[in-house]
Tab-separated table of C-alpha atoms in Angstrom:
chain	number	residue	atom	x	y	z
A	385	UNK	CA	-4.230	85.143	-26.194
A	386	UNK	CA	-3.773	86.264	-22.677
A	387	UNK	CA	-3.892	83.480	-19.964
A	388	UNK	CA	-5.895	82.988	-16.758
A	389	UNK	CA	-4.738	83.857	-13.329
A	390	UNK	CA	-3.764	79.697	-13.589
A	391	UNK	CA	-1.293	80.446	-15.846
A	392	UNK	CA	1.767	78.406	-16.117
A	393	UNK	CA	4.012	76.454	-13.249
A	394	UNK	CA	7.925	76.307	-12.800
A	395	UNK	CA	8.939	74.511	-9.622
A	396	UNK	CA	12.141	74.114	-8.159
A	397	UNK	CA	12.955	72.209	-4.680
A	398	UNK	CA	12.996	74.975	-2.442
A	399	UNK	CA	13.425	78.525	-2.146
A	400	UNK	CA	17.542	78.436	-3.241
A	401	UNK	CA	16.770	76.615	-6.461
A	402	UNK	CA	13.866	78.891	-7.277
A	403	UNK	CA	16.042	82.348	-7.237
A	404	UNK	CA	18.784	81.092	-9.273
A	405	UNK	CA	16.274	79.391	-11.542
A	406	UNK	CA	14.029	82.840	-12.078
A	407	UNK	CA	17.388	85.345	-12.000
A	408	UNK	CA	18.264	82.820	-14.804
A	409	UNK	CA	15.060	83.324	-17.041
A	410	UNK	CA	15.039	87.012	-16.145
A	411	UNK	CA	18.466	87.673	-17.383
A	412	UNK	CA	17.625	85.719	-20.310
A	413	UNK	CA	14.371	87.692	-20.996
A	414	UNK	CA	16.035	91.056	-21.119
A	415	UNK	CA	18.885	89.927	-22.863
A	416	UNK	CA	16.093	89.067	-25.333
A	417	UNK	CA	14.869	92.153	-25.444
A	418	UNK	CA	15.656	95.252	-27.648
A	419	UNK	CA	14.713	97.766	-24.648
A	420	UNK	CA	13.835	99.335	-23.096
A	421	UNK	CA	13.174	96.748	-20.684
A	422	UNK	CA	10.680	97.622	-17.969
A	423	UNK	CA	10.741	95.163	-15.105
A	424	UNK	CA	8.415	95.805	-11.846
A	425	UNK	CA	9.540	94.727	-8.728
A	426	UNK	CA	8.100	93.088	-5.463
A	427	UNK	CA	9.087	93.132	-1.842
A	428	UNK	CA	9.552	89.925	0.474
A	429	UNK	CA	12.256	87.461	1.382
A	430	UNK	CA	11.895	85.774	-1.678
A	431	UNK	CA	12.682	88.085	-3.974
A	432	UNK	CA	15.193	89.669	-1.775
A	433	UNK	CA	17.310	86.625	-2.556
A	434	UNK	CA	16.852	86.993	-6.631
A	435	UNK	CA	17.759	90.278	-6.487
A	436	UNK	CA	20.839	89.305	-5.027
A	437	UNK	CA	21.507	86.768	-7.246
A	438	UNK	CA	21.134	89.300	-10.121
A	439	UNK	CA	23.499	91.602	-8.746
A	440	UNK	CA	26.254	89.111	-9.256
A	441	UNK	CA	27.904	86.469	-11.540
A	442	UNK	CA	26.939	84.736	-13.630
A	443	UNK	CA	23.616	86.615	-14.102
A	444	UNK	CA	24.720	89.818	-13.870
A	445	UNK	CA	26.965	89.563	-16.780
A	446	UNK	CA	24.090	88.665	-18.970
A	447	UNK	CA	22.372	91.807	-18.506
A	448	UNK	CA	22.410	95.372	-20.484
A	449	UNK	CA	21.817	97.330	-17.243
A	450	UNK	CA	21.545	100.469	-18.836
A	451	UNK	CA	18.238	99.366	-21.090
A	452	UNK	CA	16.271	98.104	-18.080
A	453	UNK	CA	14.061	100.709	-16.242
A	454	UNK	CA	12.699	99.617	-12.471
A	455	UNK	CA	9.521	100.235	-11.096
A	456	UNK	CA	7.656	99.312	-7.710
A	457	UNK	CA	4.608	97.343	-7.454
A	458	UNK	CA	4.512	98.728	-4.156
A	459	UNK	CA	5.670	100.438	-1.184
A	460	UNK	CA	5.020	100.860	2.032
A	461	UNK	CA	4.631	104.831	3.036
A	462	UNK	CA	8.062	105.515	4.770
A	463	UNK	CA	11.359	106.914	3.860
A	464	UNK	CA	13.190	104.793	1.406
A	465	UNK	CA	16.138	104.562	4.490
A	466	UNK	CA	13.910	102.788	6.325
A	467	UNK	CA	14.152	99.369	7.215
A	468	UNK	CA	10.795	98.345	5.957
A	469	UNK	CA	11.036	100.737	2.552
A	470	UNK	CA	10.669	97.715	-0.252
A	471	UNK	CA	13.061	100.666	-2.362
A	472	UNK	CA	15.727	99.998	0.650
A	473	UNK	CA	15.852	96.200	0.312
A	474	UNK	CA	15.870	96.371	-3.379
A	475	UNK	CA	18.808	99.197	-3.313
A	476	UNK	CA	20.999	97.493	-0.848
A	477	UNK	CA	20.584	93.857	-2.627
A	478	UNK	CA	20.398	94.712	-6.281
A	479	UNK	CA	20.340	98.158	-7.406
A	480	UNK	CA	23.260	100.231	-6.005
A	481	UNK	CA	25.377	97.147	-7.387
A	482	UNK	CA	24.771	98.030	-10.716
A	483	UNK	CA	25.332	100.661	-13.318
A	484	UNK	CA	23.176	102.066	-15.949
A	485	UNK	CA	19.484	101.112	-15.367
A	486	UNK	CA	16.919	103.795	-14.765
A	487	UNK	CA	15.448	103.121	-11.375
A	488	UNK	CA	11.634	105.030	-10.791
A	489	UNK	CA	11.245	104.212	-6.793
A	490	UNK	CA	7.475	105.404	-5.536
A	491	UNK	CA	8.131	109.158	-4.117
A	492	UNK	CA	7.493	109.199	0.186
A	493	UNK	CA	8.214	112.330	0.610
A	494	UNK	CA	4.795	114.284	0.302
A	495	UNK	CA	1.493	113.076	1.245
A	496	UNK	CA	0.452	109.500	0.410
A	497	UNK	CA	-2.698	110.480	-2.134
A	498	UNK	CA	-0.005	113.173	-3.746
A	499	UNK	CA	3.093	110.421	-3.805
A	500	UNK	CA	0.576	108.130	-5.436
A	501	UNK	CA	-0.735	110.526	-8.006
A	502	UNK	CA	2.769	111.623	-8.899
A	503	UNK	CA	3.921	108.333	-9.416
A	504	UNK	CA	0.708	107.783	-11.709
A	505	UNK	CA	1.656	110.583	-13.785
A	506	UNK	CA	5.418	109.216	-14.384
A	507	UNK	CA	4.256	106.015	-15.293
A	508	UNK	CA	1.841	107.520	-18.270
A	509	UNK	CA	4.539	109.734	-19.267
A	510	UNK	CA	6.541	107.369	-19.920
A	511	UNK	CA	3.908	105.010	-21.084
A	512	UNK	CA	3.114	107.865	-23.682
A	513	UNK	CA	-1.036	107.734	-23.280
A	514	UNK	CA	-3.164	108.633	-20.369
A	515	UNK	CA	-4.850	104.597	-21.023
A	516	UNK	CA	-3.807	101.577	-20.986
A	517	UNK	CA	-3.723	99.398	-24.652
A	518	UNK	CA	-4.254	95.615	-24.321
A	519	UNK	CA	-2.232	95.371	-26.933
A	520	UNK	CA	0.775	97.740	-25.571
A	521	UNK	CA	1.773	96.610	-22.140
A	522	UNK	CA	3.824	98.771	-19.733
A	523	UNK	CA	5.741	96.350	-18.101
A	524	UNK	CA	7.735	93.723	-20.099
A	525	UNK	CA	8.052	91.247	-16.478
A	526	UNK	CA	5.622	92.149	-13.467
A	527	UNK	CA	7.340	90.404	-10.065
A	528	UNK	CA	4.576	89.760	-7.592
A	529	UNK	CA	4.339	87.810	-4.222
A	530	UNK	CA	1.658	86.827	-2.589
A	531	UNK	CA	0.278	86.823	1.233
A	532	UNK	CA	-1.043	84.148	3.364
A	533	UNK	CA	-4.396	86.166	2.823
A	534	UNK	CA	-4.144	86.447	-1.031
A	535	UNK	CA	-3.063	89.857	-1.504
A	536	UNK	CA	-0.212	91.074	-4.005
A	537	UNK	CA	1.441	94.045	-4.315
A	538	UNK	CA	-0.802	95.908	-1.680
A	539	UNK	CA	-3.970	95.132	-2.667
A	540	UNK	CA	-5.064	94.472	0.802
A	541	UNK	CA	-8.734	92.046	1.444
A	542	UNK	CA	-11.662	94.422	2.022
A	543	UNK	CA	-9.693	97.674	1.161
A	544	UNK	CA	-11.180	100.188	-1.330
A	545	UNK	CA	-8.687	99.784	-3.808
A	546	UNK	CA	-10.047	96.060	-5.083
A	547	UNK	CA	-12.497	98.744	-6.606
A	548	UNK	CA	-9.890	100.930	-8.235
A	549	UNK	CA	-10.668	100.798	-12.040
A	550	UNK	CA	-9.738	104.162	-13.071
A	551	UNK	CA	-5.865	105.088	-11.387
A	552	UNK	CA	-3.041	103.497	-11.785
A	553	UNK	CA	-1.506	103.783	-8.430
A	554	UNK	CA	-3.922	104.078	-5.417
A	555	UNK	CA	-3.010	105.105	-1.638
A	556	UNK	CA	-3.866	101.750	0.666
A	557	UNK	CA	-4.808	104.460	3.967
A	558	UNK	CA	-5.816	101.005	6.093
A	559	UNK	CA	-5.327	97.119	6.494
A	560	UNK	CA	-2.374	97.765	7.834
A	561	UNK	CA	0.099	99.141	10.135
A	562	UNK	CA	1.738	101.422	8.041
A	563	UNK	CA	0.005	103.234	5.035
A	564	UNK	CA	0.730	101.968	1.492
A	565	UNK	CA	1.100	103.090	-2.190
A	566	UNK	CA	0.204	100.179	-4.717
A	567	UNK	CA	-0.213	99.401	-8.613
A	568	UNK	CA	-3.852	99.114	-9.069
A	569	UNK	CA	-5.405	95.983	-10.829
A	570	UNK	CA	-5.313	97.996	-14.446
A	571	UNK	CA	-0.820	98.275	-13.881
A	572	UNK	CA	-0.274	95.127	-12.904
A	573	UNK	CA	-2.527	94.137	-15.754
A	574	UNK	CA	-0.683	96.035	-17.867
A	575	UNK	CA	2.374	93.587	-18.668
A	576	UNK	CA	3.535	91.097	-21.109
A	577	UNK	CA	4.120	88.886	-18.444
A	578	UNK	CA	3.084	88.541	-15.158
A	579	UNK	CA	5.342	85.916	-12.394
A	580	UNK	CA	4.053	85.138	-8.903
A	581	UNK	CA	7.403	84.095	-6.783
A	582	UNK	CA	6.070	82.257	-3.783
A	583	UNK	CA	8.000	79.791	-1.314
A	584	UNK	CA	6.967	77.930	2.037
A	585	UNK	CA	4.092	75.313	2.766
A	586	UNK	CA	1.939	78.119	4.194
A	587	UNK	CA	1.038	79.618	1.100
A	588	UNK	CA	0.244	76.455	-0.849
A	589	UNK	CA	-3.241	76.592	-0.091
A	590	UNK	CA	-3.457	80.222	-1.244
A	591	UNK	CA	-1.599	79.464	-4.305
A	592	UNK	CA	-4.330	76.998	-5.163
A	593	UNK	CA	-7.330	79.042	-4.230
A	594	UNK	CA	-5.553	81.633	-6.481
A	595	UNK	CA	-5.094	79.840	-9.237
A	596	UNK	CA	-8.539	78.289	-8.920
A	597	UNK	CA	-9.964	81.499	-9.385
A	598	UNK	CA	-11.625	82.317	-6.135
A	599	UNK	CA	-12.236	85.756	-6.054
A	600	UNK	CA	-12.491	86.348	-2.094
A	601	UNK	CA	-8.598	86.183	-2.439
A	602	UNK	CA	-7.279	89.800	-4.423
A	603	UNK	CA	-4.510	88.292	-6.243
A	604	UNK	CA	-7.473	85.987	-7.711
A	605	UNK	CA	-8.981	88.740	-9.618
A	606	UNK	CA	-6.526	89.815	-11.561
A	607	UNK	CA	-7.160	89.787	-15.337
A	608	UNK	CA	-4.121	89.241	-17.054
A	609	UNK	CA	-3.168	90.370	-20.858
A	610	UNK	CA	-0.498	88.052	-21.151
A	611	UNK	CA	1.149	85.277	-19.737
A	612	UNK	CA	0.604	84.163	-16.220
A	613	UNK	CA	3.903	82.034	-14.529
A	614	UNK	CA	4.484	80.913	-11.464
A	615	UNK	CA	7.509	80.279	-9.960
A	616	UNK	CA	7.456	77.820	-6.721
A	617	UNK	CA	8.928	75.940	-4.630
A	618	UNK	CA	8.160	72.186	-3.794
A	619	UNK	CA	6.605	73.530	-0.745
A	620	UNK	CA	4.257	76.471	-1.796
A	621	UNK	CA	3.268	73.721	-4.568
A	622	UNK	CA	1.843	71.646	-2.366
């Protein structure tokens, strides 16, 4: 049975503890697993710091690389060189520090509607169908942050892609500065389990509203297949 936004809590005393605690029960999930292993993953400080942690011992060590495949819950519509590419910061902490893993980054390179539909048709060719199955998620561990103003991934408050039912990756043309490509609600639905990483006494009200299921905040309305975690620290807890 899937769980509710709610889900489940893991806190740790502050944003330190919480990265080695989730690189930890990543590792330990894909060692787990007989592969491949596809693992989605976020932008932000936070996670910044896990994916560092990954890249080196002990954690790396427990990890088959080469049966993990990376994906992007989103990206913001620049060059992947660019200081505020979410592939850059992932590259330069975890990725170019390992060996094997097959790494899918959101093309920039084109138009953002075109970059978005491309990267829709990788994901259902290697998802094998042109639909999701409830009962066949695509991602194995879906990383996810969350704003001050509810969003995840870029599922930006009062932008048309709340509505999207039908893509799997959307453009996000407005809301802010810099255009966006994002998972739609139906991907990020799509996994066996979904974590929200979130640190700092600024977002503890969020989380709450969040988890309580108020639907004026995105993050709020997503409708999870699986299992629901969220990793905090003292602070975001509240």
């Amino acid at each position: 049975m899937a769980d509710t936004i709610a889900g489940q809590t893991h806190i740790e005393p502050d944003g330190g503890a919480l990265a080695s605690y989730v690189a930890l029960w990543l590792a330990e999930h894909i060692a787990a697993s007989a592969g491949p292993f596809r693992l989605s993953l976020s932008g932000g400080s936070t996670p910044k710091a896990l994916y560092g942690l990954l890249a080196q011992e002990p954690y790396g060590s427990r990890v088959e690389w080469e049966k993990v495949e990376f994906y992007f819950g989103d990206e913001r519509f620049v060059p992947h060189d660019h200081p505020d590419s979410n592939f850059r910061m992932a590259n330069e902490a975890l990725l170019s520090h390992i060996a094997g893993a097959q790494v899918y980054p959101m093309p920039t390179d084109t138009s953002v509607e075109d970059c978005a539909a491309r990267y829709g048709s990788l994901m259902k060719q290697r998802y094998g169908a042109a639909a999701f199955d409830p009962a066949r998620p695509f991602f194995d561990v879906m990383l996810l942050g969350l704003g001050d103003d509810g969003h995840t991934a870029s599922l930006i408050p009062g932008q048309p892609v709340l509505e999207e039912r039908t893509k799997w990756v959307a453009p996000v043309l407005h809301g802010r500065d810099e255009q966006r490509i994002t998972l739609t609600y139906p991907a990020l639905e799509s996994s066996r389990t979904i974590t929200f990483l979130v640190t700092g006494a600024g977002k503890a009200q969020t989380v709450a509203r969040v988890r309580g299921g108020d639907n004026a905040l995105p993050a709020a309305r997503i409708q999870p297949h699986g299992a629901v975690m969220w990793f905090l620290d003292s602070a975001a807890a509240g």
